[in-house]
XYZ file of C-alpha atoms in Angstrom:
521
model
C 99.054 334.366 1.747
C 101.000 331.299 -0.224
C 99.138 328.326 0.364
C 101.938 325.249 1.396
C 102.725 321.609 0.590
C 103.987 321.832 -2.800
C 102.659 318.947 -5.297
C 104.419 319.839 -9.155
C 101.877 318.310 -11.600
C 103.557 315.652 -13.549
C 103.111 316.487 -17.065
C 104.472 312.939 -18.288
C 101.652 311.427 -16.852
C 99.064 314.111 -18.051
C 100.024 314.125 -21.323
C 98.757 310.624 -21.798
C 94.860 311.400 -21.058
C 95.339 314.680 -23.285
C 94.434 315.124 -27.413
C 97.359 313.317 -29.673
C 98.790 315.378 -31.633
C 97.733 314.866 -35.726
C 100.914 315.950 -37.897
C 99.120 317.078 -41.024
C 95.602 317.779 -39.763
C 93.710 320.269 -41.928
C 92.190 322.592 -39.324
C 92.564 325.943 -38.028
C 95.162 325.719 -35.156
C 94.259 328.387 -32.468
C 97.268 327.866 -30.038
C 100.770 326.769 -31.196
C 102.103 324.333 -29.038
C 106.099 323.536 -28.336
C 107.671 321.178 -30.188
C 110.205 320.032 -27.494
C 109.513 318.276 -24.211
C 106.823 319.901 -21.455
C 109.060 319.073 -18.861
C 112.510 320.872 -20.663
C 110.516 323.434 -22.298
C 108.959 324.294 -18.358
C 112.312 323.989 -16.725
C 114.357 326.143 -19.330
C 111.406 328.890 -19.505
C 111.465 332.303 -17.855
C 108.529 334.180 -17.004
C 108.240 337.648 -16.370
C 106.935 338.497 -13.010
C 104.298 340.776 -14.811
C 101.536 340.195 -16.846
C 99.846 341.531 -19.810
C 96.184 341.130 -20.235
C 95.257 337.498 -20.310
C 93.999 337.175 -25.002
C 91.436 334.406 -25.678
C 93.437 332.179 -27.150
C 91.388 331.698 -30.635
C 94.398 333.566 -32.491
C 94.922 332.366 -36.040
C 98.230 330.778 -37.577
C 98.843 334.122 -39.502
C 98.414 336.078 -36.019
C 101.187 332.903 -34.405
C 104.168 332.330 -36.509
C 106.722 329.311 -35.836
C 109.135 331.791 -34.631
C 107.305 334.041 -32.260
C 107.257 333.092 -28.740
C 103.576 332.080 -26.854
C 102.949 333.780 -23.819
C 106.211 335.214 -22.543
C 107.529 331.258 -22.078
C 110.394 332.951 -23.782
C 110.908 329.953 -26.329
C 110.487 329.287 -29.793
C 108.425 327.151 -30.736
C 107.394 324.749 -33.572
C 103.881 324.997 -35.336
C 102.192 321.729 -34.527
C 98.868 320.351 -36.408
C 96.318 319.418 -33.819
C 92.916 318.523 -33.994
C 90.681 321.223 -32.211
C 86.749 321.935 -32.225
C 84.785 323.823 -34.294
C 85.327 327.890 -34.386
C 81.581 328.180 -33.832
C 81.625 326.019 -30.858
C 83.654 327.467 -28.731
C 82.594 329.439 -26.010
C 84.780 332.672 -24.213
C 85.567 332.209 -20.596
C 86.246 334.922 -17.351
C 87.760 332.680 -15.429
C 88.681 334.755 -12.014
C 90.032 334.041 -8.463
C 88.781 336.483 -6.258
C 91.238 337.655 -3.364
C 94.260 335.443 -3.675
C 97.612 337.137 -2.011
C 100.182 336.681 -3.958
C 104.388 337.326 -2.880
C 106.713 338.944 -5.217
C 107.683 336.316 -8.256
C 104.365 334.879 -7.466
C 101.659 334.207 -10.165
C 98.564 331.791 -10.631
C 98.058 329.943 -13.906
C 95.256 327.858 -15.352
C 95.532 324.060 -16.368
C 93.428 322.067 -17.786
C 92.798 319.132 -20.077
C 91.639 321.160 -23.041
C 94.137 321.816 -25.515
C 93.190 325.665 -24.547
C 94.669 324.764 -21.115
C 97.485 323.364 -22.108
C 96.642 319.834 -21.833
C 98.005 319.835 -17.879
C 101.268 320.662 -19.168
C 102.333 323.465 -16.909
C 104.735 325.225 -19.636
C 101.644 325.405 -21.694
C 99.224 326.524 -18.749
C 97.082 329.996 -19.058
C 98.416 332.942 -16.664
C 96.790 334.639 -14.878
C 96.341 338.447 -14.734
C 96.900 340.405 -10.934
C 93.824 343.266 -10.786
C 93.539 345.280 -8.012
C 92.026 343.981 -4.597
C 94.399 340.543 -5.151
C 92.214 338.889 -7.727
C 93.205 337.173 -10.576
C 91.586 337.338 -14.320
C 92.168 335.314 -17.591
C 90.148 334.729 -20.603
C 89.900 331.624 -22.440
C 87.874 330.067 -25.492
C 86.565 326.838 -24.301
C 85.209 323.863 -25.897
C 81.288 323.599 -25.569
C 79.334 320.975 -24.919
C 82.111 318.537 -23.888
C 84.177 318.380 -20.241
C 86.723 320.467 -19.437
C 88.521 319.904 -16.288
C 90.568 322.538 -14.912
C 92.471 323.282 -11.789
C 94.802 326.521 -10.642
C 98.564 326.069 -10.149
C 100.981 328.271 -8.540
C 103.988 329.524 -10.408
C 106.803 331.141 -8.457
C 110.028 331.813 -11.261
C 108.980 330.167 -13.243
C 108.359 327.101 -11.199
C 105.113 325.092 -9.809
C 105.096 325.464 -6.238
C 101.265 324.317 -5.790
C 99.084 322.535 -7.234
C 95.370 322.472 -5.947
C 94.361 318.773 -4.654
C 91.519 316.508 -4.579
C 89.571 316.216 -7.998
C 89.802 318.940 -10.653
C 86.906 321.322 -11.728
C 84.156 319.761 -14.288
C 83.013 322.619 -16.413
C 80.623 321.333 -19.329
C 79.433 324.357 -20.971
C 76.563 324.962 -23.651
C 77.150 326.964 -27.286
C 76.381 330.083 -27.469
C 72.506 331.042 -28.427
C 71.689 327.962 -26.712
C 68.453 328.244 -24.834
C 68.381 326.111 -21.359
C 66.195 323.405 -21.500
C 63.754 323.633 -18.419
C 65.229 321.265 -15.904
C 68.405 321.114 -17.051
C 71.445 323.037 -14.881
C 75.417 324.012 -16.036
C 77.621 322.130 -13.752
C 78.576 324.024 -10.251
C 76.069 326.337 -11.555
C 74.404 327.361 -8.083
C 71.804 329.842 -9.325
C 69.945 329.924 -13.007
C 70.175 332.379 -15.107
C 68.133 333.010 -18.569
C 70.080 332.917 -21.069
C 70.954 335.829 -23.964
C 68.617 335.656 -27.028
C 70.763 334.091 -30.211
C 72.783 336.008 -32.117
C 75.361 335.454 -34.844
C 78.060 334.600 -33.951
C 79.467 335.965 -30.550
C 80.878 339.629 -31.260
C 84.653 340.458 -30.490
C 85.109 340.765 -26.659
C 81.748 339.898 -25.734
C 82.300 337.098 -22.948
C 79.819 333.615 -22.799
C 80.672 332.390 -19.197
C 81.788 334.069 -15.823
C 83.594 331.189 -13.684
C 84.230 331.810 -10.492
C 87.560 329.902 -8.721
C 88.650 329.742 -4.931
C 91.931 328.371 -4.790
C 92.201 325.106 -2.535
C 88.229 324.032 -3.105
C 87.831 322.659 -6.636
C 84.028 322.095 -5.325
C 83.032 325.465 -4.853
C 83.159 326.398 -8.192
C 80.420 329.090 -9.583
C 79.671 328.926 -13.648
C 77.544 332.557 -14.410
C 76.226 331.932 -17.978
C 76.565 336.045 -19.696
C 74.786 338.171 -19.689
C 72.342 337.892 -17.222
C 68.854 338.242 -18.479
C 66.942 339.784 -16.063
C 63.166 341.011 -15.929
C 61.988 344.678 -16.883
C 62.798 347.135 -13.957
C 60.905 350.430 -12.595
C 63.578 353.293 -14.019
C 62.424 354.790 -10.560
C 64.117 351.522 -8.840
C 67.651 352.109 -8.476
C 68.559 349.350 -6.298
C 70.897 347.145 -7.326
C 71.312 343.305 -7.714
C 73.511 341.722 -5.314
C 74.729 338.342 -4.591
C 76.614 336.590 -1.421
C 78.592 333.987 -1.355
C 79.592 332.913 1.716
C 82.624 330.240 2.261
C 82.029 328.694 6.193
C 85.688 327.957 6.205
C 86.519 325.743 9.432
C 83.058 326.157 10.640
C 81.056 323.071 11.402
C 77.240 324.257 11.923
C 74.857 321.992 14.200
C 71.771 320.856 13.041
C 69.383 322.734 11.514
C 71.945 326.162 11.748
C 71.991 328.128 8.515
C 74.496 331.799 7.933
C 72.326 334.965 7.240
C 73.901 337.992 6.209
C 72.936 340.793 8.375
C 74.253 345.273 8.177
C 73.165 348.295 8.226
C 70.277 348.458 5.001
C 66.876 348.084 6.228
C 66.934 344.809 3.421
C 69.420 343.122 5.553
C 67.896 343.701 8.895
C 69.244 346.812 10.066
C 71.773 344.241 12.322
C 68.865 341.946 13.149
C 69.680 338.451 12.756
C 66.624 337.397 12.463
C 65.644 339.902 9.876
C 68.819 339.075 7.760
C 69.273 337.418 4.650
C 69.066 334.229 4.894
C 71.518 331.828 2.631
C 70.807 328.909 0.613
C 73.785 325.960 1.185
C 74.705 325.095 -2.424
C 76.706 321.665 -4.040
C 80.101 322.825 -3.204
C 79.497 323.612 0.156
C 79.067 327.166 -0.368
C 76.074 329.485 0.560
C 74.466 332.054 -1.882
C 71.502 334.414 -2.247
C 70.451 337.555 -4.226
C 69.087 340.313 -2.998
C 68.903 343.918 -4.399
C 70.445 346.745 -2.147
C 70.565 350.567 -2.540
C 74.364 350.329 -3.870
C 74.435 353.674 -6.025
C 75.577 357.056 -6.218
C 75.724 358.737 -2.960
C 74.074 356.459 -0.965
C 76.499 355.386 0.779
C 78.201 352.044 1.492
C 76.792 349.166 3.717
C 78.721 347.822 6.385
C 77.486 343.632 7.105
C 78.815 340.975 8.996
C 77.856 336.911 8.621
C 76.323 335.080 11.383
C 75.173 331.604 12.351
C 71.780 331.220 13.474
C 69.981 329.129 15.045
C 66.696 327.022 13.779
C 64.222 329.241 15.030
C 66.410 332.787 14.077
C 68.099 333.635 16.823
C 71.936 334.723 16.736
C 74.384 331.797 17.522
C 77.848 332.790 16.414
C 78.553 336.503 15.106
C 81.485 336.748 12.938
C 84.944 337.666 14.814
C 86.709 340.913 14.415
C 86.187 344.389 15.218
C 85.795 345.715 11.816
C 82.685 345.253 9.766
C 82.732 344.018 6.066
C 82.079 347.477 3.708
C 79.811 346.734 0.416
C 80.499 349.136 -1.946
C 79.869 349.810 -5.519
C 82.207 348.512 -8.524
C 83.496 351.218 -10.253
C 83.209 350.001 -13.803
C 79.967 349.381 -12.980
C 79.165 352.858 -12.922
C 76.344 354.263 -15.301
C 75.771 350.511 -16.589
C 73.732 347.427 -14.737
C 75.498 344.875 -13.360
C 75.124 342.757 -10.562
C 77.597 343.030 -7.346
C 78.744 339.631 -6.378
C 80.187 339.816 -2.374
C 82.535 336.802 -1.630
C 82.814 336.523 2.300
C 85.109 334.497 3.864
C 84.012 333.227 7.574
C 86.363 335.508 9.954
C 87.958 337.542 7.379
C 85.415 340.896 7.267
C 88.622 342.695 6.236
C 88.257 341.433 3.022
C 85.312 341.476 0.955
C 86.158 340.971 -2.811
C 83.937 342.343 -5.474
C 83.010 340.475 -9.015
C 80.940 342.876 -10.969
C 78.634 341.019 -13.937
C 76.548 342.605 -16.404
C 72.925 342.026 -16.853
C 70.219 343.170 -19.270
C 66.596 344.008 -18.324
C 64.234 343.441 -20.551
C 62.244 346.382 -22.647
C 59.109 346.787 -20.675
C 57.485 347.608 -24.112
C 57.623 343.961 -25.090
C 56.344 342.888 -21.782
C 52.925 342.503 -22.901
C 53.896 340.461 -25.987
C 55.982 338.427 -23.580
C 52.889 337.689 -21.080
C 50.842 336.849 -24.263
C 53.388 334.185 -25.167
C 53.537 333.056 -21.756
C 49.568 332.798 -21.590
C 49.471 330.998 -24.885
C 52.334 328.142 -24.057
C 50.701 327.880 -20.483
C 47.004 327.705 -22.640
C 49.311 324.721 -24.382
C 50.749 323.592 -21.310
C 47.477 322.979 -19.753
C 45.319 321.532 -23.184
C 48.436 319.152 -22.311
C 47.674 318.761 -18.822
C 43.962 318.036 -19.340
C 44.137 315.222 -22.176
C 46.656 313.709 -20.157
C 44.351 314.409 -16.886
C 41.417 313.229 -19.039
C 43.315 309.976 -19.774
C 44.835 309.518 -16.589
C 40.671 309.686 -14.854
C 39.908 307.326 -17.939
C 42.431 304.842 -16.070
C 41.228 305.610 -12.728
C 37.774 304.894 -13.669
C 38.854 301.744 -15.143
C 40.542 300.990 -11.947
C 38.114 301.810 -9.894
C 35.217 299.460 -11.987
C 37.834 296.907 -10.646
C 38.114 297.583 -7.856
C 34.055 297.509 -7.097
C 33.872 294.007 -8.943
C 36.909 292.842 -6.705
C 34.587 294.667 -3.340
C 31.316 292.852 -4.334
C 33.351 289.782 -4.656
C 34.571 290.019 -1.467
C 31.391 291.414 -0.253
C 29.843 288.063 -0.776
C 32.582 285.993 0.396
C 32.506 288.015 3.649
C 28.544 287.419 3.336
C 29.892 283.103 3.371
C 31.856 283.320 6.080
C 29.316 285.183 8.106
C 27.010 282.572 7.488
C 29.868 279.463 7.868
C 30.682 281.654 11.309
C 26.852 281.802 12.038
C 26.794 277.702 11.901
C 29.826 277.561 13.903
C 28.706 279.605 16.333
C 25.404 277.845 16.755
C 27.170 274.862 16.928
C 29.148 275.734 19.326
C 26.533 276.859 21.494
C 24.805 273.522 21.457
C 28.104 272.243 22.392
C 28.305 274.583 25.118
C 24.443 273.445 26.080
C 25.539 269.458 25.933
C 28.484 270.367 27.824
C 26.388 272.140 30.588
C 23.975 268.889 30.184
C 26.971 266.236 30.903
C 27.978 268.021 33.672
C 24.993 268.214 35.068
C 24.414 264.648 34.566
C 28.265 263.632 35.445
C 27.412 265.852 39.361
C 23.994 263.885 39.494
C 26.112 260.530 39.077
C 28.691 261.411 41.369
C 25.925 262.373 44.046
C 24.417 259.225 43.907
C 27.519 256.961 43.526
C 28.020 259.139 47.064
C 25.194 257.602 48.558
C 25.460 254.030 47.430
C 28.986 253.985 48.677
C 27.568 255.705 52.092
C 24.832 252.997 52.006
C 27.452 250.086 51.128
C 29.560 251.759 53.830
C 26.789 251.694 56.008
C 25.631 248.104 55.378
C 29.320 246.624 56.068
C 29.588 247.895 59.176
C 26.251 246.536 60.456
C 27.816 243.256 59.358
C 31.215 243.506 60.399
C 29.322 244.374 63.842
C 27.052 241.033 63.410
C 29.934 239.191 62.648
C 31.563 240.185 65.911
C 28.713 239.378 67.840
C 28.144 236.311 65.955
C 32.127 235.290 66.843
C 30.844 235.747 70.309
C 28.348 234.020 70.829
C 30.610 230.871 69.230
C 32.991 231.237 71.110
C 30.533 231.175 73.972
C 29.131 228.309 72.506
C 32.166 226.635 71.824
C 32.914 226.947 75.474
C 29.251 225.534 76.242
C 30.646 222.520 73.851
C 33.929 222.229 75.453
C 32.230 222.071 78.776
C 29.447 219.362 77.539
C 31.950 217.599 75.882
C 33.557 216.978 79.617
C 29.966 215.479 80.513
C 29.597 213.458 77.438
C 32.788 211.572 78.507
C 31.417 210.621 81.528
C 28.750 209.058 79.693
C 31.120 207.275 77.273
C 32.239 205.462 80.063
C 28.750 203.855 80.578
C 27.666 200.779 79.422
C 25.907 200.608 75.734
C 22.934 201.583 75.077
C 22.380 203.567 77.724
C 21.675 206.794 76.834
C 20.120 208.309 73.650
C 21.089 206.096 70.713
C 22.340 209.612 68.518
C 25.513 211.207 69.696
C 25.607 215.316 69.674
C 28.414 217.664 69.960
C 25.834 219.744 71.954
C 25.438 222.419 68.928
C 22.162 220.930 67.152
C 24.257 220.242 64.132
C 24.278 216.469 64.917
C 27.485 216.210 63.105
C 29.833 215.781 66.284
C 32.099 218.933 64.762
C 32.789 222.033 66.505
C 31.003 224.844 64.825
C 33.311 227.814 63.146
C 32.278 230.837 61.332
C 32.479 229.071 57.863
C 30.055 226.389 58.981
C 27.887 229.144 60.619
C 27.659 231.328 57.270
């Protein structure tokens, strides 16, 4: 199927990130590369709808003459000097695209930014070779250690009709007879792999890296350093090594939902999801695991199916379709190891591609000799781990010395403000005590300022009473007075002398005045 929306790569603008061309260089010049234009020598080319076998492109100027056309672009071309890496650091590349459909006229090519690539210049770009089952093969001697970017474009006569979007694959690869250093991991690499022992240089056809390439998903990109190294094996054992990859196209999974891989081998369940093999989600979105399966002579094939499970293993989605996906053996990897690699597309069981890889098991003669190495740098490992145990305890002890001086100190200081608390507290109990005291004293007061006032109270109303009475009896008196002073007229009237010789207002004051309250007081 022809994947749409058509995006030519501009090779104007790719040419200006690539390698400048060095008239003159002194090097050996791998790949001749067209003197004219990219864009006139891609128009003007016609390619042959099919393919020979995909060289390595490490062919010497002898092997490429000015004259002789490069890859069926049916030009001739001019010899150009460029500068190119090292012979001895190159690396040789299986780069394949399993299960692509492809129409008639149709045919996938490599770019890249390596000069190997053809510097994103698609008249220069790698083809592409059709195998059987739709997948696509080429080999190419890469730069190591330094990036390579690649990405796939579709040719159709001659012309680009696709070109994959969003950012292009990062391959940085190592030399060959390069161990791995611990830690360390090949980019889009989802699985480690030991690497071969050193040898001289690599030996003609022998391959360094398998990378595998889905078209549309640059991130899903799986880098297989060769061969695969892989422990010694029982020659009784004649499972084989397998490995899924699994592409959740479309598929959103809820939380905690992983894909297991479940069929009809007792290692994948026997069709119990929650027996199944469970799948590891990788960097590109992808999810992997190896397992070994009884793939051999007349055994039989293994039918399988993906399915979405839930956190605690039971079956959420099955994988539509009728038909089951059918694992069977590779054919060229009969009578030598290699390990089957499945690529399953979510709802396409149909199609199941195949990528055999070879792999090497170690002699089980030198097993021993390995374990004795392995117990000696482990010995090493740990001598390391002690002294730097020892040292790290010497620190803690020094630490913890501190840390006692700094408790003690604080031990007293707590011990101070106990005591400074102690103080307080007394003091505020005698506080408390005076407080008790004062309001003791203060209810005492108020008691007796009760009965004064009730006495005081008590004494002004006796007078206010005596007053009254007193007011009566003067104005009784008064009335007496008024009555006597009537009389005493009489008298006036009388001759001198007669009489007492003292006049009186009858009240005993001998003043003549009528008594009030102010003269009584």
């Amino acid at each position: 199927m022809m994947l749409k929306g058509p995006r030519p790569p501009c090779a104007k603008t790719r040419r200006s990130s690539a390698l400048t061309p060095k008239i003159g260089a002194v090097s050996s010049i791998p790949v001749v590369y067209p003197a004219p234009s990219p864009a006139t020598a891609f128009r003007n080319a016609s390619r042959p709808t099919l393919l020979a076998p995909a060289a390595a492109v490490s062919e010497s100027p002898a092997e490429l003459s000015k004259e002789q056309p490069v890859r069926g672009f049916g030009k001739r071309l001019a010899a150009v000097d460029v500068e190119q890496p090292d012979v001895a650091s190159l690396v040789s590349c299986r780069f394949i695209v399993p299960h692509h459909v492809t129409k008639p006229g149709q045919q996938l090519f490599l770019s890249g930014s390596s000069p190997a690539l053809g510097e994103w210049d698609p008249a220069r770009a790698v083809p592409m070779e059709w195998q059987e089952g739709h997948n696509h093969v080429a080999v190419v001697r890469l730069p190591a250690s330094r990036l390579v970017q690649a990405k796939l474009v579709l040719m159709e006569n001659g012309r680009p009709v696709y070109t994959e979007e969003g950012n292009a694959r990062d391959l940085m690869l190592l030399p060959s007879g390069v161990s791995q250093q611990p830690g360390a991991s090949l980019n889009s690499m989802d699985e480690d792999s030991t690497p071969p022992p050193a040898t001289p240089a690599a030996a003609a056809g022998q391959l360094d890296y398998q990378i595998m390439c889905h078209v549309g998903n640059t991130e899903a990109t799986q880098i297989l350093r060769l061969p695969v190294v892989l422990p010694a094996k029982d020659p009784s054992d004649r499972r084989v090594l397998c490995k899924f990859v699994v592409m959740l196209d479309g598929i959103k999974l809820e939380p905690r939902q992983y894909p297991v891989v479940v069929g009809s081998a007792p290692e994948m369940g026997a069709w119990n999801a929650g027996e199944g093999i469970k799948l590891m989600r990788q960097v590109g979105g992808y999810w992997t695991r190896r397992v070994e399966l009884p793939l051999y002579e007349g055994s039989g094939d293994i039918q399988a199916k993906v399915v979405i499970c839930n956190a605690d293993g039971t079956a959420a989605v099955w994988e539509p379709g009728t038909t089951n996906r059918v694992l069977t053996a590779c054919r060229a990897a009969a009578g030598s190891a290699a390990m089957h690699i499945f690529v399953c597309r979510w709802s396409q069981p149909g199609h199941t591609p195949t990528v055999c890889v070879p792999v090497q098991h170690e002699d089980a003669s030198k097993e021993f000799v390995k374990q004795l190495d392995a117990a000696q740098k482990e010995i090493g490992m740990m001598r390391q781990a002690v002294t730097a145990k020892s040292r790290q305890v010497q620190s803690l002890e020094s630490e913890l010395a501190a840390v006692r001086r700094s408790e003690r100190a604080m031990r007293d200081e707590v011990s101070a403000l106990r005591s400074e608390l102690g103080a307080f507290a007394a003091e505020a109990e005698a506080a408390a005590k005076a407080e008790v005291e004062a309001r003791r004293e203060v209810t005492a007061l108020g008691e007796q300022l009760a009965r004064v006032e009730e006495n005081y109270e008590r004494q002004v109303n006796f007078l206010a009473a005596k007053l009254e009475e007193m007011e009566r009896e003067m104005f009784s008196l008064q009335d007496q007075l008024a009555n006597s002073s009537s009389s005493a007229q009489s008298v006036h009237n009388q001759p001198a002398g007669y009489g007492s010789g003292s006049s009186s207002n009858g009240n005993g004051n001998g003043s003549g005045r009528p008594a009030t309250r102010a003269s009584w007081r």
